[in-house]
PDB file of C-alpha atoms in Angstrom:
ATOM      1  CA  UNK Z 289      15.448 -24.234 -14.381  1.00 70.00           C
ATOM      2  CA  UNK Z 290      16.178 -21.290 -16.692  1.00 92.00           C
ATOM      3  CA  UNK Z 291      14.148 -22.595 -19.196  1.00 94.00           C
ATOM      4  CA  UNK Z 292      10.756 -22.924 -16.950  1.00 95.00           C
ATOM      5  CA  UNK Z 293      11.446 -19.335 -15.841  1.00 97.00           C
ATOM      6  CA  UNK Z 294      11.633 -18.341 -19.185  1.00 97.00           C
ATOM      7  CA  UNK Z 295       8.748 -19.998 -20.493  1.00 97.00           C
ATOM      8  CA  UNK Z 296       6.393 -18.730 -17.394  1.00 97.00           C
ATOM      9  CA  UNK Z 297       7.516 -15.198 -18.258  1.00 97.00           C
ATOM     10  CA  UNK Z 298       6.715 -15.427 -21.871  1.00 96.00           C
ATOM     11  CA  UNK Z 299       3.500 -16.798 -20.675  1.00 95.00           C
ATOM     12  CA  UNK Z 300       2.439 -13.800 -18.861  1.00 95.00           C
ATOM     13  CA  UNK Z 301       3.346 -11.434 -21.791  1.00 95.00           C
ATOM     14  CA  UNK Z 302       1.298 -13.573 -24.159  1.00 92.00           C
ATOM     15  CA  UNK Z 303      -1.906 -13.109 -21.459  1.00 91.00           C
ATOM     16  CA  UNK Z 304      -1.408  -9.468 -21.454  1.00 91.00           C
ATOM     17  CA  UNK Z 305      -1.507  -8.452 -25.423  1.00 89.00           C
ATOM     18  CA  UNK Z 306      -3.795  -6.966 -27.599  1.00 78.00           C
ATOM     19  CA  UNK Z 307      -7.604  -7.244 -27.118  1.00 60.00           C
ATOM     20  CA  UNK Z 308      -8.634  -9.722 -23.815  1.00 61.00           C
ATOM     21  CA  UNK Z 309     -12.355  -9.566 -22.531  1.00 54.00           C
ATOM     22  CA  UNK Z 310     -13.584  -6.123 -24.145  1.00 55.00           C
ATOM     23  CA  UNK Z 311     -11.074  -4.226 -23.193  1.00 56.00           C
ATOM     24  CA  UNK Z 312      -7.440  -3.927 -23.807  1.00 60.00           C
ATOM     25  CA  UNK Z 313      -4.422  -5.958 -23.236  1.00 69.00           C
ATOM     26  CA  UNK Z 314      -2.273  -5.838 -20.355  1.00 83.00           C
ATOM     27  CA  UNK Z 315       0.454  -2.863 -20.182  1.00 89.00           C
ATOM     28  CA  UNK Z 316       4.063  -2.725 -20.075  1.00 95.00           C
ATOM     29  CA  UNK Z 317       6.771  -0.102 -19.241  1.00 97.00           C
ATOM     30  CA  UNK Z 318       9.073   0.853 -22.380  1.00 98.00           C
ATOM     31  CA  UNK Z 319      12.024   2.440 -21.766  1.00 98.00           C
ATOM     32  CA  UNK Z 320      14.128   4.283 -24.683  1.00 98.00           C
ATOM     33  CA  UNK Z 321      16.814   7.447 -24.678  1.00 97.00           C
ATOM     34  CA  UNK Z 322      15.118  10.650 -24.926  1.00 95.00           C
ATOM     35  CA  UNK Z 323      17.004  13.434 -27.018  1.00 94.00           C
ATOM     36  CA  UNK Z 324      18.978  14.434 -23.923  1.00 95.00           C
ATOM     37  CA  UNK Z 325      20.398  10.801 -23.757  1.00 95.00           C
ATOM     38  CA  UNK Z 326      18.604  10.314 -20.662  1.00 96.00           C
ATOM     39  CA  UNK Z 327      16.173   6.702 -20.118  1.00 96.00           C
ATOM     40  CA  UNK Z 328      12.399   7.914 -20.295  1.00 97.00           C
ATOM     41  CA  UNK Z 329       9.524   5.386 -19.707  1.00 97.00           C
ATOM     42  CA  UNK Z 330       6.557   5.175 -21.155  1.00 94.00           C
ATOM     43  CA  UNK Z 331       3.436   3.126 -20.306  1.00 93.00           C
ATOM     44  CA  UNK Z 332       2.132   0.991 -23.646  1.00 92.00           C
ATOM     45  CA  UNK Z 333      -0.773  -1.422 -24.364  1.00 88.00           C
ATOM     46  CA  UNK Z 334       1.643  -4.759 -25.444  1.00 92.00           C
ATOM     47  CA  UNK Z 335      -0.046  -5.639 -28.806  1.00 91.00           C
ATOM     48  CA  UNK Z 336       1.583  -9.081 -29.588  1.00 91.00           C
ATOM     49  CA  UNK Z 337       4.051 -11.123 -28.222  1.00 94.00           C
ATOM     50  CA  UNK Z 338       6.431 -13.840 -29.023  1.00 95.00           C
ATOM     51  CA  UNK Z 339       6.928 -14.920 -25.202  1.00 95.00           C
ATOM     52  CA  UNK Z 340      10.229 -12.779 -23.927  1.00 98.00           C
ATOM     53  CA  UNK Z 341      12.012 -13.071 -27.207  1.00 98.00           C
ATOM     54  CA  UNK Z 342       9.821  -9.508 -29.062  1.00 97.00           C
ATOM     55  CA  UNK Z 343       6.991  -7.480 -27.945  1.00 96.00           C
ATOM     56  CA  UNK Z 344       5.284  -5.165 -30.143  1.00 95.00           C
ATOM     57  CA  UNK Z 345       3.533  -2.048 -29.103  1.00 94.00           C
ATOM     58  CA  UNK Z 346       1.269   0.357 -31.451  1.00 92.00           C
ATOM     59  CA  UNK Z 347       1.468   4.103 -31.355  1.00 93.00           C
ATOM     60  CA  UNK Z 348       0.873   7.179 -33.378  1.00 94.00           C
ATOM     61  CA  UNK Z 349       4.715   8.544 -35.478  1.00 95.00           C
ATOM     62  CA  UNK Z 350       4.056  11.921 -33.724  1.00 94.00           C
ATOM     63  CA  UNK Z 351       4.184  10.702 -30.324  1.00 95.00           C
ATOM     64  CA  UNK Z 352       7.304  10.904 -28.111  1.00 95.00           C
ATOM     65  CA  UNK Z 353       8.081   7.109 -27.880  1.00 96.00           C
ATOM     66  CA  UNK Z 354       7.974   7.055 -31.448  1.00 97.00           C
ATOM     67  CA  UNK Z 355      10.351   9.791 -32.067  1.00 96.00           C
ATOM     68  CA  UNK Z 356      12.804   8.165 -29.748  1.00 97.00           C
ATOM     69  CA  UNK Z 357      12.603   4.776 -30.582  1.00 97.00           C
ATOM     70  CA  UNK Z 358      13.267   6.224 -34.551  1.00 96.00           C
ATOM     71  CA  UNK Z 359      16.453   8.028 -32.815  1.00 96.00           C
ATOM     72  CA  UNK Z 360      17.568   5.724 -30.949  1.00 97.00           C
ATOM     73  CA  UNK Z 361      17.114   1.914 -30.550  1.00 97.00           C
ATOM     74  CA  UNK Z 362      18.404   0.747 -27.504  1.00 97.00           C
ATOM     75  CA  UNK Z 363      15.430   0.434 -25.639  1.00 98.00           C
ATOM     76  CA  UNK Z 364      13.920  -1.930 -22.303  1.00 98.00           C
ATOM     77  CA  UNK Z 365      10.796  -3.538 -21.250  1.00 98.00           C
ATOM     78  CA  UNK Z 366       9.609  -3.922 -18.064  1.00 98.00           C
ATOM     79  CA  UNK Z 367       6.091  -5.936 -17.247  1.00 96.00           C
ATOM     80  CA  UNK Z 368       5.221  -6.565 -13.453  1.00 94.00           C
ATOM     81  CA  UNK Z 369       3.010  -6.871 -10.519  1.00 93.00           C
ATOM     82  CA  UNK Z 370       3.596  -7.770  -6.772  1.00 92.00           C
ATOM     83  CA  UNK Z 371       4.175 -11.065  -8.011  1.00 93.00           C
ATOM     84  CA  UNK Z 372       6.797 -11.066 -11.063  1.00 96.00           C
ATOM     85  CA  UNK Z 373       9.530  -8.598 -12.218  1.00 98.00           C
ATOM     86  CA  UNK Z 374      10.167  -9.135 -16.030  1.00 98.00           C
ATOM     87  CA  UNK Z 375      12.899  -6.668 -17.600  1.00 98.00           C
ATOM     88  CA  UNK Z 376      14.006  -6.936 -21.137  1.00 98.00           C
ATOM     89  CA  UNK Z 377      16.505  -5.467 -22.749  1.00 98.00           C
ATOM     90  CA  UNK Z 378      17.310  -4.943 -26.240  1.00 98.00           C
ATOM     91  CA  UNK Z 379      16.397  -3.041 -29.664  1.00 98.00           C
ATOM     92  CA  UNK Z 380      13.617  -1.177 -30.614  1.00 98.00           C
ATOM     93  CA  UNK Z 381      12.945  -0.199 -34.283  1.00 98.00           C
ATOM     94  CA  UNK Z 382       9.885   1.871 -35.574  1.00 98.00           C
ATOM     95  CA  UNK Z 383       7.404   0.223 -38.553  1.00 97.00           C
ATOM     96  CA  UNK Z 384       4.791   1.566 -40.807  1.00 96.00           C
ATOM     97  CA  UNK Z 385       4.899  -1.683 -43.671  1.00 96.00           C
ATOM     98  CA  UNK Z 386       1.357  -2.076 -44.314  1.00 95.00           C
ATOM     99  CA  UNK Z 387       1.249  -5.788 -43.769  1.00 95.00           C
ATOM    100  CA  UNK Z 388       2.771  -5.479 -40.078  1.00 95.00           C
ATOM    101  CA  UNK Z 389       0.247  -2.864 -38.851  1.00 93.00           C
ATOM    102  CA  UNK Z 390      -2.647  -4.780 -40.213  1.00 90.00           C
ATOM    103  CA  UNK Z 391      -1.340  -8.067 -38.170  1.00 90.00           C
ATOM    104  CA  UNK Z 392      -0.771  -5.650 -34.952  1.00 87.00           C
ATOM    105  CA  UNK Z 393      -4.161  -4.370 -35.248  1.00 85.00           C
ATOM    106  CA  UNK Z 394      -7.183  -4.877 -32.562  1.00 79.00           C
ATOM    107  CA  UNK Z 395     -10.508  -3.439 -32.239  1.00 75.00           C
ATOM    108  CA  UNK Z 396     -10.062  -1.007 -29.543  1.00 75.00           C
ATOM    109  CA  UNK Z 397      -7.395   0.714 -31.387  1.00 79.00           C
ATOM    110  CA  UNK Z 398     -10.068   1.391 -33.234  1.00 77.00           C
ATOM    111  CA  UNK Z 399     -10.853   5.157 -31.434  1.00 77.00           C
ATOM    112  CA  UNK Z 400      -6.932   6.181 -31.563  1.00 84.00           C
ATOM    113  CA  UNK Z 401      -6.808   5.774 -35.698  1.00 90.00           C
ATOM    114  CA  UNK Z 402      -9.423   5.721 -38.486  1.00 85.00           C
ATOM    115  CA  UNK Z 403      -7.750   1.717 -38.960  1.00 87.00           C
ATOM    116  CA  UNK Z 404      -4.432  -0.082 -39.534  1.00 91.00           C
ATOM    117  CA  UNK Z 405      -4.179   1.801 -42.854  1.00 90.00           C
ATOM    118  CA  UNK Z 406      -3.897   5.190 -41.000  1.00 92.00           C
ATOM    119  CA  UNK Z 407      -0.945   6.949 -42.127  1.00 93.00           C
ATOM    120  CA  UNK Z 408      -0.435   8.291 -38.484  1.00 93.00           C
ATOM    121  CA  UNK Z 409      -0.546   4.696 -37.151  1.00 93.00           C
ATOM    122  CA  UNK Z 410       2.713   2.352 -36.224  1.00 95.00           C
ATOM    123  CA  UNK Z 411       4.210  -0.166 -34.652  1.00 96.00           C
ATOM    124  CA  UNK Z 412       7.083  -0.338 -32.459  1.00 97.00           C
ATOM    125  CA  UNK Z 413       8.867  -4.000 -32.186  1.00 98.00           C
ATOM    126  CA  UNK Z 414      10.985  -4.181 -29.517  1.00 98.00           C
ATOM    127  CA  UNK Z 415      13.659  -7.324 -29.648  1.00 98.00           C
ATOM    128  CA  UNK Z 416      15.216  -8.968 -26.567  1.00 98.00           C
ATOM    129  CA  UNK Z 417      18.654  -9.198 -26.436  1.00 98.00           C
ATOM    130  CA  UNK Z 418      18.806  -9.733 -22.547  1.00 98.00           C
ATOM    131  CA  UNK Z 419      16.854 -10.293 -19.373  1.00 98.00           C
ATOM    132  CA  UNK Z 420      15.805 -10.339 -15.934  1.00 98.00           C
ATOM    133  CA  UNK Z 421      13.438 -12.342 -14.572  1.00 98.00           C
ATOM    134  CA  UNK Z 422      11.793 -12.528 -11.418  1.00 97.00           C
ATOM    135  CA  UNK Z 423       8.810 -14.897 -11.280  1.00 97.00           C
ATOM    136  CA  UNK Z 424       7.259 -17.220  -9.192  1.00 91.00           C
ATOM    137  CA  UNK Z 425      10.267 -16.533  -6.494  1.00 92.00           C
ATOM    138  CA  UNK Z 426      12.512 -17.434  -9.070  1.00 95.00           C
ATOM    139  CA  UNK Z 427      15.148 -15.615 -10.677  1.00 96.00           C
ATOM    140  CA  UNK Z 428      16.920 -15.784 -14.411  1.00 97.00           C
ATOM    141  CA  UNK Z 429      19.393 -13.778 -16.107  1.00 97.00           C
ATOM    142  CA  UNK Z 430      20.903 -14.275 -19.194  1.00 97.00           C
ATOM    143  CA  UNK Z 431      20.995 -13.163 -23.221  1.00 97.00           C
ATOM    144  CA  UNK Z 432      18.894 -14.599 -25.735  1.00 93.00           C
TER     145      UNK Z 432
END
């Protein structure tokens, strides 16, 4: 039963990244420690996906999120609707390799940065170590 949950969830992560029908992705709520130690959410585009296991999100090194995700790593992700409730929880860790920004790259990014070789541009990957799901009036905990 898990597993379907599981799967489903991933499912509607994958449907909400990067560039869909002209316009971008679907968003998702990341959570990381601001420099008071206190949770601080931010609203993020979801760039790619590997179901619930990572999510990556793009941002600019100057901005908040990416400040705090460089201070601290413990981070969460929350994607939902009146229909689903899916909260990871986990590690978040700040890139800038070349070859990763590149792959995370999609057109509409393209008015935030001059492209994925902007030295202002990175990537956040965010890895699940646990979750809560709530979909399709089913519910699964567990680690990964």
């Amino acid at each position: 039963m898990d597993k379907d949950i599981i799967a489903k969830a991933g499912e509607i992560i994958d449907s909400k990244t990067g560039y869909i029908g002209g316009g971008m992705g679907g968003y998702a709520a990341l959570a990381l420690i601001d420099e008071d130690g206190r949770p601080t959410a931010s609203t993020l585009t979801i760039a790619k996906a590997d179901g619930i296991k990572w999510v990556t999100f793009c941002t600019s090194l100057g901005r908040d999120s990416a400040k705090r995700a460089g201070r601290c790593g413990r981070a969460s992700v929350c994607v939902n609707s009146s229909e689903y409730n899916i909260t990871l929880v986990g590690r978040v860790e700040v890139l800038t390799d070349p070859e990763v920004k590149r792959d995370m790259w999609f057109p509409p990014m393209e008015g935030h940065w001059s492209g994925p070789d902007d030295p202002d541009y990175c990537v956040l990957r965010f890895t699940t170590e646990r979750y809560s799901l709530f979909v399709g009036y089913e519910e699964a905990k567990g680690r990964l």
